[in-house]
Short mmCIF file of C-alpha atoms in Angstrom, two decimals:
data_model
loop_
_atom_site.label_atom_id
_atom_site.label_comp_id
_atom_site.label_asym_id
_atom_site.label_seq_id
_atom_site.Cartn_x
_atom_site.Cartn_y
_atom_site.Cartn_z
CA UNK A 1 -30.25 42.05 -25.15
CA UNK A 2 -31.50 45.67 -23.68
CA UNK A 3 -30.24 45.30 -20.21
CA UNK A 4 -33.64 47.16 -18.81
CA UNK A 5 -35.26 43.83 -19.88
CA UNK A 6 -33.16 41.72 -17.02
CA UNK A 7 -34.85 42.06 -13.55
CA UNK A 8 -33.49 40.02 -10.22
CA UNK A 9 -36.73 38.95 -8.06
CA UNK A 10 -37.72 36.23 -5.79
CA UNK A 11 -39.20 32.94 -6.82
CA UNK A 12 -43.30 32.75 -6.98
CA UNK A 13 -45.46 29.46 -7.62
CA UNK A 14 -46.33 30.83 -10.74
CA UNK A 15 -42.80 30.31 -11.83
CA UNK A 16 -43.08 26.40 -11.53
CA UNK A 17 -43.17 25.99 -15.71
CA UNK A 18 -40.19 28.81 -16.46
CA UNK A 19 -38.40 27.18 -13.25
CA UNK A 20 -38.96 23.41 -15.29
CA UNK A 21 -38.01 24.59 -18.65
CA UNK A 22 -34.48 25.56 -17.96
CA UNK A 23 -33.85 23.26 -14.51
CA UNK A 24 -34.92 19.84 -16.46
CA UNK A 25 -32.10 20.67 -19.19
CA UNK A 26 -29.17 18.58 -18.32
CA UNK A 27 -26.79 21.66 -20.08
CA UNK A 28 -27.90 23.64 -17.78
CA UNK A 29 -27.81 21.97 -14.37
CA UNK A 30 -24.55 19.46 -15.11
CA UNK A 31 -22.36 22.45 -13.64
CA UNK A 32 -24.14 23.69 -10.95
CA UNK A 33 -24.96 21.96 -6.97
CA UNK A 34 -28.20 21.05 -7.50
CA UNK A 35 -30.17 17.93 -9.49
CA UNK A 36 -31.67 18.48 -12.71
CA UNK A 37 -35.85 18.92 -12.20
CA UNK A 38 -37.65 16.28 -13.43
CA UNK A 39 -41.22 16.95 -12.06
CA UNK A 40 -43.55 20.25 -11.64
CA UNK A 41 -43.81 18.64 -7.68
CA UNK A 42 -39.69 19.31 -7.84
CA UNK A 43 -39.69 22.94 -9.41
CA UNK A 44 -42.46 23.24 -6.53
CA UNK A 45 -40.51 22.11 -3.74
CA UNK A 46 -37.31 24.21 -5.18
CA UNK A 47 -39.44 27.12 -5.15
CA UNK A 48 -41.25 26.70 -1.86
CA UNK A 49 -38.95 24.88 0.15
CA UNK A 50 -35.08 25.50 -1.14
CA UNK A 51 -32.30 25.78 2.13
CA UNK A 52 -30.59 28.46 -0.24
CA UNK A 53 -30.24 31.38 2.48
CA UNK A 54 -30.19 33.97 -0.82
CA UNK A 55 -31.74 33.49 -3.86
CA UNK A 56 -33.26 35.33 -6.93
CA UNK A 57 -34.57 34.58 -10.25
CA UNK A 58 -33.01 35.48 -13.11
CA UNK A 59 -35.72 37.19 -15.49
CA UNK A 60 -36.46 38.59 -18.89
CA UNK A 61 -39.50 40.53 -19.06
CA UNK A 62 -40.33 39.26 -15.55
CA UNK A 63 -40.07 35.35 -17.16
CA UNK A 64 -37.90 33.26 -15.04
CA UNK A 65 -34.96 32.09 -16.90
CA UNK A 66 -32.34 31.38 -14.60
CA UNK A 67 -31.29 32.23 -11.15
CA UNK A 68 -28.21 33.66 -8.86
CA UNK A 69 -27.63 32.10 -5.01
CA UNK A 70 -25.62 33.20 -2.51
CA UNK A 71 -24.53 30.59 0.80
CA UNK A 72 -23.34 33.03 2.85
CA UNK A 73 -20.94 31.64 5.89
CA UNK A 74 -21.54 31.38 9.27
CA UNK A 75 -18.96 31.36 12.56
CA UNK A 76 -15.80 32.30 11.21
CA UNK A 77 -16.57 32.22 7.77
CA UNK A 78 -19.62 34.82 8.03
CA UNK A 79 -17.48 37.23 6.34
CA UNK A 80 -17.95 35.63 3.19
CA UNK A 81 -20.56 34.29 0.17
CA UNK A 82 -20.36 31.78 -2.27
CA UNK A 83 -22.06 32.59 -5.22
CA UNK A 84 -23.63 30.40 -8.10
CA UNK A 85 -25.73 31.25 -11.09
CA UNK A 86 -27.40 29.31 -13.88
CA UNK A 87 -29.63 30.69 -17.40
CA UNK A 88 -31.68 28.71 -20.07
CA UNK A 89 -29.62 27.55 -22.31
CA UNK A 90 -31.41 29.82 -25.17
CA UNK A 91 -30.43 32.59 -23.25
CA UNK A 92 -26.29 31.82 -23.41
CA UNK A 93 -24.09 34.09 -24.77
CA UNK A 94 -26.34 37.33 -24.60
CA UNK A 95 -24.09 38.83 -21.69
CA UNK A 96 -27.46 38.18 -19.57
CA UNK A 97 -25.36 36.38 -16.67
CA UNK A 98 -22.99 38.90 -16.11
CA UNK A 99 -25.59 41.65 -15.75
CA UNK A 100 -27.57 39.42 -13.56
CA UNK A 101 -24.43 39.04 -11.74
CA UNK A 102 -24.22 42.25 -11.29
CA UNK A 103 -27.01 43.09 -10.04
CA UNK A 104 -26.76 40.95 -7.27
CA UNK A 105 -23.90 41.98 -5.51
CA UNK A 106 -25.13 44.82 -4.31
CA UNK A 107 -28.60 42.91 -3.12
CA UNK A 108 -26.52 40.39 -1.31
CA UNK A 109 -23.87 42.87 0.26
CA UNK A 110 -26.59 45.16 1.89
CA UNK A 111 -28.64 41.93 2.79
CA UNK A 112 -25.80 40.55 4.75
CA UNK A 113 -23.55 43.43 5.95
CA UNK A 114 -20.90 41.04 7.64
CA UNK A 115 -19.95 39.54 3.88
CA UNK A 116 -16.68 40.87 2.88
CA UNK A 117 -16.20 38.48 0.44
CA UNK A 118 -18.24 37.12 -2.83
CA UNK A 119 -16.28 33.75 -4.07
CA UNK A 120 -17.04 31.58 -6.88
CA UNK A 121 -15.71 28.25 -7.54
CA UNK A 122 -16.17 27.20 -10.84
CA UNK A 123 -14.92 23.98 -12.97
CA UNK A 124 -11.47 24.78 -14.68
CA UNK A 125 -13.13 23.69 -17.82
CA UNK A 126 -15.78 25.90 -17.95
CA UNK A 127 -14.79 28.77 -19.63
CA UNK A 128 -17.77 30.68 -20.08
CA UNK A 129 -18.51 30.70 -16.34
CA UNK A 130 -14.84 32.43 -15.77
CA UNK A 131 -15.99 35.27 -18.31
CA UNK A 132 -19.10 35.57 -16.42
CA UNK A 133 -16.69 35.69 -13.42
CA UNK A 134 -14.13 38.19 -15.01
CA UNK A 135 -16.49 40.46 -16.56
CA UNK A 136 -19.16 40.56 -13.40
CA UNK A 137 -15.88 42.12 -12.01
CA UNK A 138 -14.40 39.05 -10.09
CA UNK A 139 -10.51 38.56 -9.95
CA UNK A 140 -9.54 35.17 -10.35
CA UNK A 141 -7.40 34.18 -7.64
CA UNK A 142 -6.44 30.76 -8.68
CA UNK A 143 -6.71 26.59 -9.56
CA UNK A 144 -7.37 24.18 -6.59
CA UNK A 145 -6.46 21.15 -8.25
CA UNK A 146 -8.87 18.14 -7.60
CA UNK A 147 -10.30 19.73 -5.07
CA UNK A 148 -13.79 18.36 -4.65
CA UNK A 149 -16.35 15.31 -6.58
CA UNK A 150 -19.06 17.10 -8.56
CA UNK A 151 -21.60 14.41 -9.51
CA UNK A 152 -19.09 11.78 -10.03
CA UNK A 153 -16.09 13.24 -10.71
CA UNK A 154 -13.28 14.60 -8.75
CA UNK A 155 -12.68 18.06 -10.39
CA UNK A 156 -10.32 21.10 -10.73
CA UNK A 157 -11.99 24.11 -9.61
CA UNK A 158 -10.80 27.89 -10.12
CA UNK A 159 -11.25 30.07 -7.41
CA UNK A 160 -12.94 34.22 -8.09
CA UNK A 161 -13.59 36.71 -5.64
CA UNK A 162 -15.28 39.81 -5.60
CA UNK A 163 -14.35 42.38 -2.19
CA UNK A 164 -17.44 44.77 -0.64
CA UNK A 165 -14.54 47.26 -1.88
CA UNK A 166 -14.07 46.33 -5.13
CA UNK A 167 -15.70 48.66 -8.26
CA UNK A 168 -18.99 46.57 -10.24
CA UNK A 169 -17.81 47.13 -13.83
CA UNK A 170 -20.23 49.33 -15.81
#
């Protein structure tokens, strides 16, 4: 995939149908904190009315195909983000993720100066979110073993972190 083809941008109503397509696919959504879509009215209300503090749409030729979030903290724990991501599953495997990835840090570091700290928690199992981790230029920092329930289960999680001072791989 030519990388110029990946662009980071808000969310727009006209988005609703991209937004469906990849957010009613059970693939995509069964490892990430929020429900699978099941209605345009849903994509409508993610679009319009999400509590995610930092968010961008993942595109390809200005088509929404995924998205990256970032929660950053608040009190004590302002000097830090957690960050999440999710792509149409037609678009695995293309290194679009990482890029996307990427991208972002930079967006959410000047947005929120106080952030130190990018983190990721991801499910020990899922491999090909800890190469999206590893080659975004996250360090993993280790396993928290059943650490939380993710829509049902009690899971493993492994724990990434990316420092304002760290280098974005090229």
């Amino acid at each position: 995939m030519d990388s110029s083809r990946i662009t980071l941008r808000p969310y727009r109503s006209t988005d609703v149908d991209d937004l469906l397509s990849w957010a009613s696919d059970d693939r995509v959504t069964r490892s990430i904190h929020f429900s699978t879509l099941i209605s345009k009215d849903e994509a409508l209300t993610f679009i319009d009315k999400s509590s995610i503090p930092w968010r961008r749409s993942i595109c390809i030729d200005d088509r929404s195909v995924g998205i990256v979030v970032a929660r950053p903290g608040s009190g004590d724990d302002r000097c830090r983000a957690e960050v999440g991501y999710a792509l149409a599953v037609e678009y695995w495997g293309q290194g679009i993720t990482p890029k996307a990835v990427k991208m972002a840090i930079p967006l959410i570091l000047e947005e929120f100066p106080e952030i130190v700290r990018l983190q990721a928690l991801t499910d020990a199992e899922n491999k090909a979110s800890h190469r999206v981790l590893e080659k975004a230029g996250f360090i993993k920092e280790g396993m928290f073993r059943k650490y939380f329930y993710f829509k049902g289960e009690i899971k493993d999680v492994v724990l990434y972190s990316f420092l304002s001072t760290d280098s974005i791989p090229s």
